[in-house]
C-alpha positions as a printed NumPy array, in Angstrom:
array([[-18.654, -44.406, -14.875],
       [-19.644, -48.387, -15.226],
       [-17.855, -49.955, -12.595],
       [-15.789, -48.817,  -9.493],
       [-12.551, -47.097,  -9.259],
       [-10.065, -49.235,  -7.721],
       [ -8.008, -46.96 ,  -5.15 ],
       [ -4.444, -47.822,  -5.324],
       [ -3.81 , -46.316,  -1.485],
       [ -6.493, -48.358,  -0.388],
       [ -5.568, -52.152,  -2.291],
       [ -2.524, -51.569,  -0.731],
       [ -3.396, -50.333,   2.846],
       [ -5.814, -54.56 ,   2.52 ],
       [ -2.625, -56.179,   1.227],
       [ -0.865, -54.924,   4.866],
       [ -3.423, -55.947,   6.615],
       [ -3.653, -59.652,   4.537],
       [ -0.239, -59.879,   5.573],
       [ -0.485, -59.076,   9.385],
       [ -3.181, -61.742,   9.368],
       [ -1.246, -63.908,   7.616],
       [  1.104, -63.857,   9.747],
       [ -0.422, -63.098,  12.82 ],
       [ -2.319, -67.076,  11.388],
       [  0.621, -68.535,  11.794],
       [  1.657, -68.492,  14.993],
       [  3.995, -65.591,  14.428],
       [  5.928, -62.449,  15.848],
       [  7.3  , -59.664,  13.108],
       [ 10.988, -59.871,  14.005],
       [ 10.481, -64.194,  13.838],
       [  9.401, -64.126,  10.614],
       [ 11.607, -61.815,   9.241],
       [ 14.561, -63.531,  11.038],
       [ 13.003, -66.462,   8.876],
       [ 12.485, -64.667,   5.051],
       [ 16.397, -63.69 ,   5.811],
       [ 14.492, -60.055,   5.618],
       [ 15.205, -57.027,   8.031],
       [ 12.412, -56.388,  10.511],
       [ 11.99 , -52.955,   8.969],
       [ 11.555, -54.344,   5.955],
       [  8.56 , -56.538,   6.58 ],
       [  7.447, -53.682,   8.564],
       [  7.253, -51.707,   5.677],
       [  4.858, -54.55 ,   3.998],
       [  2.328, -54.339,   7.026],
       [  2.091, -51.037,   7.089],
       [  1.373, -50.249,   3.446],
       [  4.134, -47.793,   3.958],
       [  5.899, -48.987,   0.616],
       [  4.562, -50.017,  -3.22 ],
       [  7.601, -52.085,  -3.716],
       [  6.522, -55.827,  -3.549],
       [  7.286, -58.08 ,  -5.451],
       [  5.828, -61.558,  -6.759],
       [  8.66 , -63.09 ,  -4.891],
       [  8.137, -61.31 ,  -2.084],
       [  4.778, -62.354,  -1.81 ],
       [  5.548, -66.458,  -2.263],
       [  7.846, -66.201,   0.119],
       [  5.65 , -64.847,   2.663],
       [  3.116, -67.455,   1.39 ],
       [  5.395, -69.834,   2.001],
       [  6.179, -69.759,   5.3  ],
       [  2.895, -68.341,   6.48 ],
       [  1.314, -72.066,   4.437],
       [ -1.063, -69.639,   2.832],
       [ -2.837, -70.864,  -0.315],
       [ -2.478, -70.471,  -3.789],
       [ -6.434, -68.971,  -3.899],
       [ -4.644, -67.108,  -1.847],
       [ -1.511, -65.32 ,  -2.599],
       [ -3.17 , -65.27 ,  -6.003],
       [ -5.296, -62.356,  -4.115],
       [ -2.075, -61.003,  -2.606],
       [ -0.928, -60.89 ,  -6.168],
       [ -3.378, -59.077,  -7.69 ],
       [ -3.413, -56.55 ,  -4.654],
       [  0.101, -56.37 ,  -5.087],
       [  0.059, -55.617,  -9.095],
       [ -3.158, -52.166,  -7.919],
       [ -1.906, -51.357,  -5.727],
       [  1.198, -50.092,  -7.968],
       [ -1.697, -48.75 , -10.276],
       [ -2.52 , -44.948, -11.402],
       [ -5.191, -43.45 , -10.334],
       [ -7.332, -40.203, -12.306],
       [ -5.811, -37.817,  -8.829],
       [ -2.919, -38.577, -10.19 ],
       [ -2.02 , -35.968, -13.162],
       [ -3.889, -33.759, -10.167],
       [ -1.06 , -34.851,  -7.102],
       [  1.913, -34.786,  -9.406],
       [  0.906, -30.775, -10.188],
       [ -0.193, -29.586,  -7.305],
       [ -4.493, -29.325,  -6.827],
       [ -4.43 , -32.613,  -4.323],
       [ -1.626, -32.345,  -1.168],
       [ -2.855, -36.13 ,   0.089],
       [ -4.993, -38.975,  -0.389],
       [ -7.986, -38.067,  -0.253],
       [ -9.324, -38.512,  -3.829],
       [ -7.549, -42.427,  -3.235],
       [ -9.733, -42.698,  -0.628],
       [-13.223, -41.242,  -1.398],
       [-12.464, -43.637,  -4.966],
       [-13.577, -47.042,  -2.652],
       [-16.063, -45.611,   0.024],
       [-18.77 , -47.625,   0.761],
       [-20.914, -44.756,   2.602],
       [-18.935, -41.09 ,   3.522],
       [-20.497, -39.04 ,   6.006],
       [-19.269, -34.997,   5.913],
       [-20.039, -31.87 ,   8.355],
       [-19.212, -28.569,   6.827],
       [-19.754, -25.749,   9.35 ],
       [-18.191, -23.04 ,   6.777],
       [-19.341, -24.455,   3.189],
       [-21.408, -26.432,   0.47 ],
       [-18.679, -29.34 ,   0.833],
       [-17.071, -30.283,  -1.993],
       [-18.791, -32.65 ,  -3.57 ],
       [-22.14 , -30.979,  -3.539],
       [-20.391, -27.958,  -5.307],
       [-21.258, -25.919,  -8.864],
       [-17.828, -24.988, -11.101],
       [-19.487, -21.405, -10.157],
       [-18.926, -22.219,  -6.522],
       [-16.345, -23.986,  -6.63 ],
       [-14.058, -21.277,  -8.927],
       [-15.711, -18.193,  -6.609],
       [-14.464, -20.553,  -3.119],
       [-11.237, -20.502,  -5.114],
       [-11.144, -17.287,  -5.386],
       [-11.569, -16.047,  -2.504],
       [ -8.918, -14.612,  -0.932],
       [ -6.342, -16.705,  -2.33 ],
       [ -3.201, -15.622,  -4.63 ],
       [ -4.376, -18.103,  -7.147],
       [ -3.151, -17.836, -10.952],
       [ -6.698, -18.441, -13.857],
       [ -5.225, -21.292, -14.877],
       [ -4.377, -23.25 , -10.618],
       [ -7.915, -22.298, -10.38 ],
       [ -8.587, -23.686, -13.38 ],
       [ -7.224, -27.26 , -12.651],
       [ -8.422, -27.228,  -9.038],
       [-12.198, -26.538,  -9.638],
       [-11.416, -29.566, -12.194],
       [ -9.488, -32.369,  -9.445],
       [-12.906, -31.117,  -7.262],
       [-15.783, -31.824,  -9.692],
       [-13.858, -35.198, -11.245],
       [-14.615, -35.91 ,  -7.174],
       [-17.945, -35.338,  -8.264],
       [-18.295, -38.361, -10.256],
       [-17.903, -41.137,  -7.196],
       [-22.265, -40.239,  -6.293],
       [-22.738, -40.533, -10.728],
       [-21.203, -43.939, -11.002],
       [-22.817, -47.351, -11.421],
       [-23.456, -48.465,  -7.411],
       [-22.082, -44.095,  -6.014],
       [-21.109, -44.876,  -2.228],
       [-24.521, -43.843,   0.44 ],
       [-23.274, -39.679,   0.835],
       [-24.868, -38.148,   3.953],
       [-24.228, -34.33 ,   4.4  ],
       [-24.94 , -31.541,   7.508],
       [-24.363, -27.982,   5.89 ],
       [-24.462, -25.563,   8.69 ],
       [-27.298, -22.983,   8.402],
       [-23.703, -20.158,   8.042],
       [-22.545, -21.643,   4.966],
       [-25.936, -21.341,   2.939],
       [-26.141, -17.437,   4.412],
       [-22.962, -17.067,   3.157],
       [-22.743, -15.871,  -0.468],
       [-19.509, -16.847,  -2.657],
       [-19.303, -15.176,  -5.802],
       [-23.188, -13.485,  -6.673],
       [-26.316, -14.419,  -5.787],
       [-26.492, -15.947,  -9.193],
       [-24.02 , -18.159,  -8.48 ],
       [-25.361, -19.003,  -5.006],
       [-28.906, -19.815,  -6.913],
       [-27.562, -22.296,  -9.368],
       [-25.793, -24.087,  -6.024],
       [-28.733, -24.43 ,  -4.02 ],
       [-30.933, -25.331,  -6.539],
       [-28.103, -27.7  ,  -7.423],
       [-28.661, -29.316,  -3.48 ],
       [-32.498, -28.718,  -4.054],
       [-31.777, -31.678,  -6.923],
       [-29.063, -33.943,  -5.177],
       [-31.14 , -33.887,  -1.48 ],
       [-33.882, -36.388,  -4.123],
       [-31.728, -38.957,  -5.398],
       [-31.345, -42.314,  -3.347],
       [-28.542, -42.7  ,  -1.852],
       [-28.489, -39.012,  -0.631],
       [-28.965, -37.312,   2.252],
       [-28.541, -33.609,   3.015],
       [-29.705, -32.665,   5.863],
       [-28.948, -27.97 ,   7.43 ],
       [-28.243, -27.419,  10.765],
       [-29.912, -24.448,  11.855],
       [-28.536, -21.899,  13.555],
       [-32.135, -22.687,  16.435],
       [-29.469, -25.476,  17.043],
       [-27.169, -23.091,  19.331],
       [-24.341, -25.389,  20.521],
       [-24.662, -28.33 ,  19.222],
       [-22.031, -31.417,  18.846],
       [-19.928, -30.678,  15.665],
       [-18.868, -26.906,  17.026],
       [-15.187, -27.666,  16.382],
       [-14.655, -27.651,  13.115],
       [-15.676, -29.877,   9.033],
       [-16.367, -33.821,   9.899],
       [-15.386, -36.421,   6.919],
       [-15.995, -39.905,   7.407],
       [-15.732, -42.813,   4.674],
       [-16.163, -46.525,   5.123],
       [-15.201, -49.624,   2.757],
       [-17.391, -52.423,   2.291],
       [-14.365, -54.717,   2.642],
       [-13.689, -56.246,   5.82 ],
       [-10.391, -55.619,   6.017],
       [-10.388, -51.53 ,   5.753],
       [-11.319, -50.019,   8.38 ],
       [-13.787, -47.197,   8.476],
       [-11.645, -43.945,   8.196],
       [-12.117, -40.181,   9.756],
       [-10.373, -37.477,   8.151],
       [ -9.166, -34.402,   9.686],
       [ -8.446, -30.634,   7.696],
       [ -6.164, -28.257,   8.771],
       [ -4.411, -24.61 ,   7.103],
       [ -0.99 , -26.288,   7.967],
       [ -2.435, -29.955,   6.998],
       [ -4.699, -32.545,   7.022],
       [ -4.919, -35.884,   8.744],
       [ -6.561, -39.741,   8.7  ],
       [ -7.481, -40.645,  11.415],
       [ -8.426, -45.152,  11.387],
       [ -7.721, -46.478,  15.091],
       [-11.247, -47.274,  16.28 ],
       [-11.298, -45.147,  19.091],
       [-11.017, -42.215,  17.272],
       [-12.937, -42.366,  13.968],
       [-15.409, -43.606,  16.823],
       [-15.408, -40.804,  18.797],
       [-16.443, -38.628,  15.358],
       [-19.22 , -40.915,  14.068],
       [-20.532, -40.69 ,  17.433],
       [-19.786, -35.709,  17.206],
       [-22.002, -36.727,  13.308],
       [-24.533, -38.356,  14.592],
       [-24.705, -35.905,  17.938],
       [-24.781, -33.169,  14.955],
       [-27.457, -34.703,  12.295],
       [-30.376, -35.405,  15.557],
       [-30.123, -31.562,  16.08 ],
       [-29.874, -30.7  ,  12.113],
       [-33.089, -30.217,  10.504],
       [-34.823, -33.345,   8.885],
       [-33.903, -34.154,   5.065],
       [-37.138, -33.27 ,   4.234],
       [-37.916, -30.175,   5.87 ],
       [-34.324, -29.168,   4.782],
       [-35.308, -29.578,   0.609],
       [-37.753, -27.214,   1.441],
       [-34.838, -25.089,   2.602],
       [-33.15 , -24.879,  -0.336],
       [-36.379, -24.451,  -2.005],
       [-36.438, -21.637,  -0.357],
       [-33.426, -19.993,  -0.727],
       [-33.5  , -20.425,  -4.48 ],
       [-36.786, -18.231,  -4.333],
       [-35.816, -15.736,  -2.211],
       [-32.597, -15.494,  -4.838],
       [-35.032, -16.011,  -7.837],
       [-37.007, -12.885,  -6.09 ],
       [-33.997, -10.69 ,  -6.223],
       [-32.257, -11.619,  -9.042],
       [-36.455, -10.455, -10.83 ],
       [-35.72 ,  -6.593,  -8.705]])
C-alpha cells in the first residue's frame, strides 16, 4: 500500500473527542449545550461517544457556531465525519461473519502494535498454511469459510508491508513454537517466515522461553495499539471464547502495558529469538531429510 488506510472507526472516535473538547473549552455541560441546540441530551451524547455515524454537516455547523469554532476546525470535523462513513476493506468480511469485531478497523491506523501470544503464532505473523491448519483444528468450518478467514487474515497482515507501517513487537511463548500445527512442513514454512520477519526494520519478535518459569502475562494473550494522533488514545484488546473487549481507560491500558513490559523483560532478546527460529528450521529440515 502506498498510503495509510483510513479507519472509519478511528476517525469517528477522533471526531467525537474533537466535539467533546470543543464543548468543554466553551465552558458548557452536555445538558446545557444540548438544550441550546434544541437537541436531546442523548443525541449530543451519542455524537461525543462515537456511538453513531449519523452526523450531518448541518449538525456540525450548529455545534461550531455554539462553541465558537473557527472554519478550519469545522472543515476538519466535516472531513472526519465523511471518512467515518467510508467502508474499509474489512467491511465485506464483517458482513459475512469472518470478523465479529472492529479489530482490523483499529489496526488500520495504529502507529505501534504490541502483542503477546501464549498458544499460537500471532495472526499478523502467520503463514497462510499455518492459519488454515489452525482454523481446521477442532472446528467444523466449511472449506469456503476457512478460505475466507485465511484470506482475511492475510489482508490484515498488509499493514506490516505498506509504506510507513506501524512498529510491531511480538512476544511468542515457547509453547506456541513447539506445538506442531498442520505438519512439520507447515511449521518449517512458518519458522522461515518468522526468521525473515525478525530481520525487518521496525519489527521485534521475542521468544518467552519455558525456562522463564512463571511470568507476568500468564493469564492470556495481549494486544496493544498506539496511535500517532493525540486525540486517538491507546487501546488494549482482550479476546475470549465468548466475546472480545476493547479497553481504552488509561489505567486499564497502563496495567496491560506493564504486564507486556514484564513479559518482554523475561523473554529472549530479538537476536537470540531469531536464532531460535533458525534452530527450529534446521531441526525440521533434518527431520524432512530422514
